[in-house]
Short mmCIF file of C-alpha atoms and ligand atoms in Angstrom, two decimals:
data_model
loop_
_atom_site.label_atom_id
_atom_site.label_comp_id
_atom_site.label_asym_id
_atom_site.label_seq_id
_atom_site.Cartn_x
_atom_site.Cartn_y
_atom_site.Cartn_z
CA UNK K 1277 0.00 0.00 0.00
CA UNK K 1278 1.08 3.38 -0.84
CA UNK K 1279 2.09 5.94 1.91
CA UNK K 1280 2.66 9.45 1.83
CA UNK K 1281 6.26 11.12 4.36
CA UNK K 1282 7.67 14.17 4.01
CA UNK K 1283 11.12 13.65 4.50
CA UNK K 1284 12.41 9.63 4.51
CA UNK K 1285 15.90 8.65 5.94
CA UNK K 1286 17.33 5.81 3.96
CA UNK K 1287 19.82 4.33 6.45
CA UNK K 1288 20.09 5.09 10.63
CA UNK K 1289 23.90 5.33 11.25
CA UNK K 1290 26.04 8.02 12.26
CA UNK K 1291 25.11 10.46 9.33
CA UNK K 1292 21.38 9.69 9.66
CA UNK K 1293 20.97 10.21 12.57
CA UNK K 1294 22.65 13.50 12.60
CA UNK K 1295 20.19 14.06 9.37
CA UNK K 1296 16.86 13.01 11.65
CA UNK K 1297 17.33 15.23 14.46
CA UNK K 1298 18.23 18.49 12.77
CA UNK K 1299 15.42 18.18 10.12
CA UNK K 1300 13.05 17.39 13.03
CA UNK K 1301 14.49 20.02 15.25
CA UNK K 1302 13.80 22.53 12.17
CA UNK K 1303 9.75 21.37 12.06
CA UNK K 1304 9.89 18.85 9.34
CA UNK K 1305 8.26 15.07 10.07
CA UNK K 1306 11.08 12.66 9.46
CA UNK K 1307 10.95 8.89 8.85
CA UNK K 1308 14.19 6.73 9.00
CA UNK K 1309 14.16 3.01 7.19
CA UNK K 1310 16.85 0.93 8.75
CA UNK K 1311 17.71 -2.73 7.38
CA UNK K 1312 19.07 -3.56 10.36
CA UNK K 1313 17.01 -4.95 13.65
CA UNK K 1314 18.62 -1.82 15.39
CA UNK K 1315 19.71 2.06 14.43
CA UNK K 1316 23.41 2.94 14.89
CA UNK K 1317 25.03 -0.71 15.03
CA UNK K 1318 28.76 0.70 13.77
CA UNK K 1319 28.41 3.97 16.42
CA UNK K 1320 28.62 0.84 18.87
CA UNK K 1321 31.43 -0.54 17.72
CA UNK K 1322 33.56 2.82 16.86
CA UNK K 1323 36.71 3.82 19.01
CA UNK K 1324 36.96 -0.07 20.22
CA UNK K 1325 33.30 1.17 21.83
CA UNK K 1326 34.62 4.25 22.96
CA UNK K 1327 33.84 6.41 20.28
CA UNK K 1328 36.16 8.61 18.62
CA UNK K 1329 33.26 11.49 17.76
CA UNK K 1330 35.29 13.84 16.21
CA UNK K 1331 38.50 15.51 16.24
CA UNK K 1332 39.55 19.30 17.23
CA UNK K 1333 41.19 19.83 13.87
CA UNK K 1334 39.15 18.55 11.14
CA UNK K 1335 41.15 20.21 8.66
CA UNK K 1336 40.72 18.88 4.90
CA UNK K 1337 44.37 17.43 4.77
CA UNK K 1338 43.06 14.56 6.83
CA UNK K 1339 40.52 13.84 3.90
CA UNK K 1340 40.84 12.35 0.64
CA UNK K 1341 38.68 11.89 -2.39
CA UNK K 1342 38.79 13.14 -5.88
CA UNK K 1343 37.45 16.23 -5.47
CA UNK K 1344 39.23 17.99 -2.04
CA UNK K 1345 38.34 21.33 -2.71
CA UNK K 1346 34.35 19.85 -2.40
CA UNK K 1347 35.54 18.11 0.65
CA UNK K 1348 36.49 21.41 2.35
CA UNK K 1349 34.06 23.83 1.23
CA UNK K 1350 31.32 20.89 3.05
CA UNK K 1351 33.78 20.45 5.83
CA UNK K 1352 33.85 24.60 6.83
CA UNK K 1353 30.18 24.42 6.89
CA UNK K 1354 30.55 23.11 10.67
CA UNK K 1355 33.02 24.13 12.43
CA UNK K 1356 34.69 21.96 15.41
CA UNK K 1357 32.50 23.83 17.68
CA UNK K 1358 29.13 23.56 16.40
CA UNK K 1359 30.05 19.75 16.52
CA UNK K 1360 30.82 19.66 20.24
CA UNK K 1361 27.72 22.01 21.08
CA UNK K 1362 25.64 19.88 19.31
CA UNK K 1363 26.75 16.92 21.58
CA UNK K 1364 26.63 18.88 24.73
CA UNK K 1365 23.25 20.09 23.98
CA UNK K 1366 22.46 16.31 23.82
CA UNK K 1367 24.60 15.46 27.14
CA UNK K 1368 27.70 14.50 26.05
CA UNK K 1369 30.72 15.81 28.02
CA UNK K 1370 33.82 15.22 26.00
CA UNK K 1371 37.72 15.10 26.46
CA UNK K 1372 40.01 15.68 23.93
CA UNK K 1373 43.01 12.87 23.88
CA UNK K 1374 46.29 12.25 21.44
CA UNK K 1375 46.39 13.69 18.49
CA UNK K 1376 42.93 16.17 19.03
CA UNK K 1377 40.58 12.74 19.15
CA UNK K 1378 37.66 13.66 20.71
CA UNK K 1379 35.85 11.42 22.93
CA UNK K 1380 32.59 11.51 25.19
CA UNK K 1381 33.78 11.80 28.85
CA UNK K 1382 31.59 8.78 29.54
CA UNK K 1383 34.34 6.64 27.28
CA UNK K 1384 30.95 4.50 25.94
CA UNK K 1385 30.02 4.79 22.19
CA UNK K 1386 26.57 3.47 23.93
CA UNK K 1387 25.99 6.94 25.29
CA UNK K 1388 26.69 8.69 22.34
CA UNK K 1389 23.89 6.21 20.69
CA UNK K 1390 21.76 6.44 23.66
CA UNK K 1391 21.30 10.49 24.07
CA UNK K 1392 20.17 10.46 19.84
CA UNK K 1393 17.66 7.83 20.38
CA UNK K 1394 16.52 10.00 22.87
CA UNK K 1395 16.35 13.16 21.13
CA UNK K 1396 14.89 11.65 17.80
CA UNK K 1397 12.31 9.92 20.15
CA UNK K 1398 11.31 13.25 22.04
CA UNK K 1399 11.45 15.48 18.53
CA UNK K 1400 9.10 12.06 17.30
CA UNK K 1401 11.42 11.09 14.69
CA UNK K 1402 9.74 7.86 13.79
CA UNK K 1403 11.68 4.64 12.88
CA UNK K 1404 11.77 1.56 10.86
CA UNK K 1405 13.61 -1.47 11.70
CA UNK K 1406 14.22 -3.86 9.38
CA UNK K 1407 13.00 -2.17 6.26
CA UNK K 1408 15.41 -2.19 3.24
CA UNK K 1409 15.30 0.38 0.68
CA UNK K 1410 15.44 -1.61 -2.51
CA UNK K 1411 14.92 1.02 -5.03
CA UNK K 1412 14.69 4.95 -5.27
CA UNK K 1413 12.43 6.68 -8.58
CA UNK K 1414 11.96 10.32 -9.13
CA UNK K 1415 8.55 11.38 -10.14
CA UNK K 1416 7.53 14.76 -10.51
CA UNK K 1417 7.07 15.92 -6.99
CA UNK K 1418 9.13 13.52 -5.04
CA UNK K 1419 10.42 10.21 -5.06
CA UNK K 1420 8.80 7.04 -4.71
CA UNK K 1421 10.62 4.31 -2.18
CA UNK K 1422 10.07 0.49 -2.50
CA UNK K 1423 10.58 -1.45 0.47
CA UNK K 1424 11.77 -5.37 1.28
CA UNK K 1425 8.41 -5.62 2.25
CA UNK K 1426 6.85 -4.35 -1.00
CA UNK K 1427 5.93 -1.62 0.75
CA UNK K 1428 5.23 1.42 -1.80
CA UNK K 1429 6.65 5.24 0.05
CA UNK K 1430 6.64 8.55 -1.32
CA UNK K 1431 8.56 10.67 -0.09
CA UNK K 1432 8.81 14.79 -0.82
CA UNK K 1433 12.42 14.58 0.26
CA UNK K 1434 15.29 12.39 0.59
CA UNK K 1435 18.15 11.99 2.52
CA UNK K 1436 20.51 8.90 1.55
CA UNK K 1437 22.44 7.26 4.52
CA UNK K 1438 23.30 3.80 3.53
CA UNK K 1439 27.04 4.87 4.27
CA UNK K 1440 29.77 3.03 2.55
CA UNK K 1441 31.12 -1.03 2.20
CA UNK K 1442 33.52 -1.21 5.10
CA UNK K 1443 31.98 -2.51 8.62
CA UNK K 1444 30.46 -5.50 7.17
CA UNK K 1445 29.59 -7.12 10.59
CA UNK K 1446 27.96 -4.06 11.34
CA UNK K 1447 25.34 -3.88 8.40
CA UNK K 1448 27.34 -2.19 5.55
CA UNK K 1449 26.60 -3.44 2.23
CA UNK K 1450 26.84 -1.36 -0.89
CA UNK K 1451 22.71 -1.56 -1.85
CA UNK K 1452 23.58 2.31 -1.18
CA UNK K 1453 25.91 2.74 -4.57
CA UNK K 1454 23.46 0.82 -6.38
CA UNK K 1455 20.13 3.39 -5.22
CA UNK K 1456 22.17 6.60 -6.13
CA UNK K 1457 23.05 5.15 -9.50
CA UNK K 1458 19.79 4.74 -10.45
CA UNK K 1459 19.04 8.16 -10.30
CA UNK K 1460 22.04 9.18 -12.14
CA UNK K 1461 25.49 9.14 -10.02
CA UNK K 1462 28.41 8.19 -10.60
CA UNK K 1463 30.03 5.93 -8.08
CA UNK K 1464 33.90 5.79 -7.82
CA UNK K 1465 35.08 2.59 -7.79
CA UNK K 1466 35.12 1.69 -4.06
CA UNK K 1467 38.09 0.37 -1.83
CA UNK K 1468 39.14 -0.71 1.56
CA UNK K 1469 40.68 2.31 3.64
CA UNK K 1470 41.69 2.66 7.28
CA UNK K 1471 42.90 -1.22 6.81
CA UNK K 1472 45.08 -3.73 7.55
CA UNK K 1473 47.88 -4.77 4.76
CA UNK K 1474 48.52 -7.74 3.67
CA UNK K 1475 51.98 -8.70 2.66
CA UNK K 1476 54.01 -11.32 0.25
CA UNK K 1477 56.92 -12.22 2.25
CA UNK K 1478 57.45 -16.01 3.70
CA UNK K 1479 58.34 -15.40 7.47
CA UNK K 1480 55.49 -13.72 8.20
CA UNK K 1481 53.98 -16.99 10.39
CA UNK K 1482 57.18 -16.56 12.09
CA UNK K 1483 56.30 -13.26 13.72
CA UNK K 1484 52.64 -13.46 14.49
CA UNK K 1485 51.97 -11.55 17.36
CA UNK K 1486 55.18 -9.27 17.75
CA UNK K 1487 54.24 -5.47 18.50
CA UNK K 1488 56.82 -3.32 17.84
CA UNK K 1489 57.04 0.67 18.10
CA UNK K 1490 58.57 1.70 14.63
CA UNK K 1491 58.16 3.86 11.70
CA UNK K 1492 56.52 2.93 8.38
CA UNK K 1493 56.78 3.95 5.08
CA UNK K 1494 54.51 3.13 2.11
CA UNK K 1495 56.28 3.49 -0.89
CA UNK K 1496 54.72 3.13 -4.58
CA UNK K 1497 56.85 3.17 -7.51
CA UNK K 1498 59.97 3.95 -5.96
CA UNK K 1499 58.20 6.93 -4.28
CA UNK K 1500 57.72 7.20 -0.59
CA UNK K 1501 53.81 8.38 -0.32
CA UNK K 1502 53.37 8.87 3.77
CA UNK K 1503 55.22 7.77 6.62
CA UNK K 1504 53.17 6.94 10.67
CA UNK K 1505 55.03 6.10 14.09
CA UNK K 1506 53.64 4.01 16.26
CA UNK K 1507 53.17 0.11 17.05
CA UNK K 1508 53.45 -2.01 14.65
CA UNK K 1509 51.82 -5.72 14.78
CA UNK K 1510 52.99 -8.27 12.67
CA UNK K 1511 50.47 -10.78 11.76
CA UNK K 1512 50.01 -14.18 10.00
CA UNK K 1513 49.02 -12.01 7.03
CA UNK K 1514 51.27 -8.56 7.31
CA UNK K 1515 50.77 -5.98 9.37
CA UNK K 1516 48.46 -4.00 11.27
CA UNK K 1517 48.37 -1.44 14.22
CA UNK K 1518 47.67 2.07 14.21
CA UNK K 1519 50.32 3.59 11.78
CA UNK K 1520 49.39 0.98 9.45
CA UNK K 1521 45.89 1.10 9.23
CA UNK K 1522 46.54 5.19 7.90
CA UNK K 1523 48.85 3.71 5.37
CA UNK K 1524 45.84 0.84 4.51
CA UNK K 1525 43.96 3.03 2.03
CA UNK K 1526 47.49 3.64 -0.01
CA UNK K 1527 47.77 -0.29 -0.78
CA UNK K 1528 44.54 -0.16 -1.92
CA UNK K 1529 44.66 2.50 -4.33
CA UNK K 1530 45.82 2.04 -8.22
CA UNK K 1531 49.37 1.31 -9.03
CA UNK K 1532 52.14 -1.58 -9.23
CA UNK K 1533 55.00 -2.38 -7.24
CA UNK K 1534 53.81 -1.45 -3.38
CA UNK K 1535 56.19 -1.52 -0.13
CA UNK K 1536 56.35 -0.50 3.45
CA UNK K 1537 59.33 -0.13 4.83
CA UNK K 1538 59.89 -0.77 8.76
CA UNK K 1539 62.39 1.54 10.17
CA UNK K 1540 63.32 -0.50 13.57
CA UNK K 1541 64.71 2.65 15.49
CA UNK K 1542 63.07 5.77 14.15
CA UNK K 1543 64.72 7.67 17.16
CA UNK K 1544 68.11 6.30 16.52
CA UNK K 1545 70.58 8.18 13.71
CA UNK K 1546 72.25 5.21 11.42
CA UNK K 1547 75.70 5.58 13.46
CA UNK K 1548 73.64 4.94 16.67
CA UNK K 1549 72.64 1.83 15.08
CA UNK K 1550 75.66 0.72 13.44
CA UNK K 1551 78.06 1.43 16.75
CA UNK K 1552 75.34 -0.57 18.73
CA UNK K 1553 75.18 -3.63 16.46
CA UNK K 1554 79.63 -3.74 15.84
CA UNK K 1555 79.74 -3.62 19.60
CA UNK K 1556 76.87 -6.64 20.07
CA UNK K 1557 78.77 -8.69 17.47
CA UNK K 1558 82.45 -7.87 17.64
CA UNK K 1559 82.95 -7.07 21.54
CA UNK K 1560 81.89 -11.09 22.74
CA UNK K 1561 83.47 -13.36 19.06
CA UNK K 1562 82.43 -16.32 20.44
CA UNK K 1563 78.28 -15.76 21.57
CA UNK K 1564 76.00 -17.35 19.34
CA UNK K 1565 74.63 -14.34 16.65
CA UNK K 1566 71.22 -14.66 17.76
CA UNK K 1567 72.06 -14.35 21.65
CA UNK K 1568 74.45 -11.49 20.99
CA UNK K 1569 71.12 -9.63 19.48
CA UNK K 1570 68.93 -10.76 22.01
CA UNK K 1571 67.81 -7.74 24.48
CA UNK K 1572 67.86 -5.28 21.41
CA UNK K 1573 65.35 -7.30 19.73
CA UNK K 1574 62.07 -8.94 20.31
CA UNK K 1575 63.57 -13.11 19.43
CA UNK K 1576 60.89 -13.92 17.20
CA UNK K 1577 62.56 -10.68 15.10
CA UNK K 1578 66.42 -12.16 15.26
CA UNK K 1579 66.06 -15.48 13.21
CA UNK K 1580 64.09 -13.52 10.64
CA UNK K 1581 66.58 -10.52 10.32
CA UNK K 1582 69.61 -12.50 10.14
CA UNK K 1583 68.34 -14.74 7.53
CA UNK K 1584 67.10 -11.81 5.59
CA UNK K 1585 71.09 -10.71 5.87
CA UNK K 1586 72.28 -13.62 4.23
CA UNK K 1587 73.14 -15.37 7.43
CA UNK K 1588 71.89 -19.04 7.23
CA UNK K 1589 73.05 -20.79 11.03
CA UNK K 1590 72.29 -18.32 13.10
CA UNK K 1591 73.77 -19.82 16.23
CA UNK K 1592 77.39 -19.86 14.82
CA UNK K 1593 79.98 -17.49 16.90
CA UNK K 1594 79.10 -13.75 16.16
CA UNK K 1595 82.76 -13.91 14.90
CA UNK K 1596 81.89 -15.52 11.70
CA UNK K 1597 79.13 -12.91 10.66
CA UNK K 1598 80.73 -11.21 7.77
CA UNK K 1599 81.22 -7.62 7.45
CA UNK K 1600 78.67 -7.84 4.61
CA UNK K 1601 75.68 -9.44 6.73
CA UNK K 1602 76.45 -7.15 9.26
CA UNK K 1603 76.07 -4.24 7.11
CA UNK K 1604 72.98 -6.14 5.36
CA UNK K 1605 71.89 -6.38 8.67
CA UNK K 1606 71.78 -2.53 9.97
CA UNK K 1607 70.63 -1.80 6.56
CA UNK K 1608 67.05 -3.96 7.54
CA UNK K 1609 67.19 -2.42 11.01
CA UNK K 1610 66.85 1.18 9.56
CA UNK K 1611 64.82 -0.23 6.23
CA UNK K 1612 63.41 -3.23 6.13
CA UNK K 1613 61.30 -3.32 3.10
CA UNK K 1614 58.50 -5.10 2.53
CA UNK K 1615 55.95 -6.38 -0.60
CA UNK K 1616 52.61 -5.32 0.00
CA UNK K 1617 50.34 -7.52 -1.91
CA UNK K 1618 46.75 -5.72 -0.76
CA UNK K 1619 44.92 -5.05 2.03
CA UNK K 1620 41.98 -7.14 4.14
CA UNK K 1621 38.54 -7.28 2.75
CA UNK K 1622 35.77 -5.20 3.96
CA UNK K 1623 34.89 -7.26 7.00
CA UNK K 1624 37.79 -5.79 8.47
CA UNK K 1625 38.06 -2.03 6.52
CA UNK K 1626 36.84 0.92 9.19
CA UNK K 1627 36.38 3.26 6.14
CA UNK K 1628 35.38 2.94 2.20
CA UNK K 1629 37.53 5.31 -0.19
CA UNK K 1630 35.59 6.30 -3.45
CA UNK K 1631 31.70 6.62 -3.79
CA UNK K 1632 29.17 9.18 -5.26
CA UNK K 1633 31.04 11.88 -6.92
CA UNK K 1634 31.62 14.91 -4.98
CA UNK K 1635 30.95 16.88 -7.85
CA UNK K 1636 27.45 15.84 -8.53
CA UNK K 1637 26.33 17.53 -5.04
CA UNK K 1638 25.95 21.02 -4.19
CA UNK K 1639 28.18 21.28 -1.15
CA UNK K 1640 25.80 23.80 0.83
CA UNK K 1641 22.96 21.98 1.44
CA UNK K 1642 24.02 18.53 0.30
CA UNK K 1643 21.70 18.06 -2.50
CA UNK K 1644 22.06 16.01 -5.25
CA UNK K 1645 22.54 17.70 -8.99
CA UNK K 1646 21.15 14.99 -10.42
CA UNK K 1647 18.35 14.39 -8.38
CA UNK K 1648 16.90 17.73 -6.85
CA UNK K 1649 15.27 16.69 -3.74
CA UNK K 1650 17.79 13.70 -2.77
CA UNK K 1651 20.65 14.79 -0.04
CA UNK K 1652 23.62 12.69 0.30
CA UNK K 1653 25.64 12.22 3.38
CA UNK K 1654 27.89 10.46 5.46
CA UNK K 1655 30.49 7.54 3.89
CA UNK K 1656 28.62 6.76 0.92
CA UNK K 1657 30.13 9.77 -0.89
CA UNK K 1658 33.79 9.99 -1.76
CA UNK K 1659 35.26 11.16 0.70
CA UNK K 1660 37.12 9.27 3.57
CA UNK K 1661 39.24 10.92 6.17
CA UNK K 1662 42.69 9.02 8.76
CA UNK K 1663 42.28 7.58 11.95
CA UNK K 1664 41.26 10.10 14.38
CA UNK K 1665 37.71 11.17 14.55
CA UNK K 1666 37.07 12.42 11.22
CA UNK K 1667 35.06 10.04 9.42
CA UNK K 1668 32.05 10.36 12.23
CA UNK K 1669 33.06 14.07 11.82
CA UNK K 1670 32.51 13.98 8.29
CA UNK K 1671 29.00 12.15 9.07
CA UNK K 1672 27.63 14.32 11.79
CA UNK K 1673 28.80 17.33 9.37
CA UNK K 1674 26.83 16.33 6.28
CA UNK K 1675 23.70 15.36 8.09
CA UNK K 1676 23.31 18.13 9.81
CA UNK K 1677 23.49 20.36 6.88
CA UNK K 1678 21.08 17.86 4.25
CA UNK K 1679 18.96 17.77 7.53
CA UNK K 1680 18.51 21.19 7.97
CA UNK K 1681 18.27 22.52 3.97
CA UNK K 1682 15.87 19.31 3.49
CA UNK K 1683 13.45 20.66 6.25
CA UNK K 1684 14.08 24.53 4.76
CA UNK K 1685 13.10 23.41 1.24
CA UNK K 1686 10.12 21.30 2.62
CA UNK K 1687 8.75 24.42 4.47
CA UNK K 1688 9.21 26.67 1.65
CA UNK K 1689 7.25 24.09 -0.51
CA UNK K 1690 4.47 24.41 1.41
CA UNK K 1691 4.66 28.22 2.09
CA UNK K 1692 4.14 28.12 -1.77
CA UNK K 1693 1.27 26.15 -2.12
C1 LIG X 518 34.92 -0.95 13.67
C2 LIG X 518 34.82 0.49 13.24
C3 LIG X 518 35.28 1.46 14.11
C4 LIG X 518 35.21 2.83 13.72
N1 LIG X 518 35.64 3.78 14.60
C5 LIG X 518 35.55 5.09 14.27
C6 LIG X 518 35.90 6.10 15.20
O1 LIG X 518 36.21 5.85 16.37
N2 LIG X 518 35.86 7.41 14.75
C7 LIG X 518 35.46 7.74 13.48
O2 LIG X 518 35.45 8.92 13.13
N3 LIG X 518 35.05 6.78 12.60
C8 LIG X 518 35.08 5.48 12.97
N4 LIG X 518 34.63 4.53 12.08
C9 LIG X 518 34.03 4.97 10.79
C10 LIG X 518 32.60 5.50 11.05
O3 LIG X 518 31.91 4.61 11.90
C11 LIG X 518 31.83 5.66 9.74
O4 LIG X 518 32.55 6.47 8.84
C12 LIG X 518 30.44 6.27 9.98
O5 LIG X 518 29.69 5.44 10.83
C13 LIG X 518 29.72 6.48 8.67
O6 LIG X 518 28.42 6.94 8.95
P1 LIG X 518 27.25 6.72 7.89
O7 LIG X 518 26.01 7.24 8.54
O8 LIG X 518 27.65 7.28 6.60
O9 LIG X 518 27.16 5.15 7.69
P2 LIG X 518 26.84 3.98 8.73
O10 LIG X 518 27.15 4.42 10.11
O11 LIG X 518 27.50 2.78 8.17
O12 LIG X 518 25.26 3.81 8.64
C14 LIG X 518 24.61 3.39 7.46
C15 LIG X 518 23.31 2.73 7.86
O13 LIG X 518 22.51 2.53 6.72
C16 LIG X 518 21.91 1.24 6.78
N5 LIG X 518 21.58 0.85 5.39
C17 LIG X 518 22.45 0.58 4.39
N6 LIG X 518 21.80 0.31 3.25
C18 LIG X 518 20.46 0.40 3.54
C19 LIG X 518 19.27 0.23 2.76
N7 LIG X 518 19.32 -0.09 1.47
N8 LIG X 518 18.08 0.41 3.38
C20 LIG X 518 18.01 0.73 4.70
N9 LIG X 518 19.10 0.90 5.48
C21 LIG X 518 20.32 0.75 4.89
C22 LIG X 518 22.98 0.38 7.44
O14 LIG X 518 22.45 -0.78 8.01
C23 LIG X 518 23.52 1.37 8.48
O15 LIG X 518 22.83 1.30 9.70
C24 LIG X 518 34.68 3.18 12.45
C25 LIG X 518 34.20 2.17 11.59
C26 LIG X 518 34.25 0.84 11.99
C27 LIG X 518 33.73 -0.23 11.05
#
């Protein structure tokens, strides 16, 4: 049976929700449709359930997309503090860690879910559960919505949430890409970002589990792209931890011949590193190799390294390392390169890079060019910011602006008529 809504939410996460309660707060009657049995599944699960809500420098060079210069007229829209007086206003205290990472005082993603459900419930923001979108037309004075339940909606405004790929435990899929083309976008080619990478070389069983705090590189072509400090965990199928999941979306991207390279002692100069090493092996001839680096390094590290040096018994006397493996050696501690050979699959992907075309949206209320009356927000477009905050930024940002110019464009309708 047919229905009649004014302005229909496709999608309750993070951007959504953002969308529901300005719109409302501005007068307009809002509907969400959620697929899910629940509203804001991934909010649980951000900042390892802490919630990294935004951060205090959401500056565009933490972005990337096609078009940045869409990116940052959206992102100036809403400055830092209209985000944090938005939250207060709902209840949430926040604290401001490492890095600017903003975080509700409360350290519980719940409450940040909790004090929204509230507010859409008291402006009576009214919500679906379990209701796919399955397709999105344009007639003349709206859209018409069909349901997973062959339920028939129209709706005088839209507002699509379906937010991007990654997540997939938490409800992402990419029926999103596939409504938004239908009504003319154009979707760039999706990809894994704020990942894990996987890597080609053979000893990686042989350090499962080591954490170490180093520097990495990711270097395409020959070219070194972006470099992150911080722990590094080596894993049965490369590496993770949080400098590599910023370098994730960089493996994903187009192009041949991908490495990271693991400097072991960012802190240290090369001479630090040599003298240390000459004095481990040539001060004590006769201790085994591997003893005479244990202490320096974590062991499941020393049988790997010296191998990689050319060394093949590693518990010989230190004496017999040549001067060649030793210099092999102290070349892998300060730059030991690595084959990247992708990155995990969505499952495991916090972010999606690519989406609808920032350029087919006007950036001050959100609206789609190609389908006036459609506002796009959240992950779904192509835009995807690091670690830190700024991809719920980016969400809370661009539903609050399609929320409130989809509730001024409603009114004005019906001033007119
Ligand atoms: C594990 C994890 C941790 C993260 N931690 C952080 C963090 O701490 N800080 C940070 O800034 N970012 C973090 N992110 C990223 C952040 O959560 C997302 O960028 C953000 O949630 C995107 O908001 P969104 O509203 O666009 O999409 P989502 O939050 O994904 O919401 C989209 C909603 O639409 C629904 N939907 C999809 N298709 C349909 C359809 N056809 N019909 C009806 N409903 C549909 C989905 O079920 C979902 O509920 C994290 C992501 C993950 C996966």
């Amino acid at each position: 049976m047919d229905r009649k809504e004014s302005i229909v939410i496709v999608g309750g996460g993070a951007s959504g929700m953002a969308a529901a309660v300005e719109a409302a707060r501005y007068g307009a009657p809002v509907l969400i449709l959620e697929k899910e049995k629940r509203i804001g599944k991934k909010l649980l699960a951000t900042g390892n359930g802490r919630c990294n809500l935004t951060n205090m420098d959401p500056d565009q060079r933490y972005y990337h997309g096609q078009n940045k210069n869409r990116i940052e007229s959206v992102l100036k829209q809403v400055p830092i503090e209209e985000i944090l007086a938005f939250f207060k206003d709902l209840g949430i205290t926040h604290k401001v860690e490492e890095a600017g990472k903003v975080y509700p005082y409360s350290d519980q993603a719940s409450s940040v879910l909790d004090v929204l459900m509230y507010e859409m419930d008291r402006l009576n923001v009214r919500i679906e559960t379990e209701t796919k979108v399955m397709s999105i037309q344009q007639k003349k004075s709206g859209f018409l919505i069909t349901t997973n339940h062959r339920n028939r909606i129209e709706a005088k405004k839209i507002i699509l949430a379906t937010g991007g790929k990654a997540g997939s435990p938490f409800g992402a899929d990419d029926s999103g890409y596939g409504l938004a083309k239908n009504v003319g976008h154009t979707i760039i080619k999706p990809f894994p970002a704020i990942v894990q990478i996987k890597l080609q070389e053979k000893w990686l069983k042989a350090l499962n589990g080591v954490k170490w705090q180093g520097e990495a590189a990711f270097i395409a072509d020959g070219e070194v792209k972006r470099k992150e400090k911080g722990e590094i965990l080596f894993t049965e199928y490369g590496i993770s931890g949080p400098p590599i999941l910023q370098l994730g979306r960089l493996a994903g991207e187009e192009g041949i011949n991908k490495k990271v390279a693991i400097a072991l002692f960012p802190d240290w100069t090369k001479e630090a590193i040599q003298a240390e090493i000459y004095t481990r092996l040539r001060n004590c001839p006769v201790k085994p190799m591997d003893l005479a680096l244990t202490g320096l390094l974590h062991k499941k590290m020393i049988p790997v390294l010296l191998k990689s040096a050319g060394v093949e018994k590693i518990a010989r006397p230190s004496s017999e390392m040549t001067e060649m493996q030793i210099n092999h050696l102290i070349q892998l501690l300060c730059n030991w390169e690595m084959n990247v050979s992708g990155t995990l699959s969505w499952q495991h992907a916090q972010v999606t890079a690519g989406g609808i075309d920032t350029n087919e949206l006007c950036s001050s209320s959100m609206e789609s060019s190609m389908a006036p009356g459609l506002y796009l927000v959240g992950e779904i477009m192509d835009a995807d910011g690091d670690c830190g905050g700024y991809n719920l930024h980016w969400a809370w940002c661009t539903g609050l602006i399609a929320g409130k110019h989809a509730a001024a464009s409603l009114s004005m309708e019906k001033r007119q008529f």
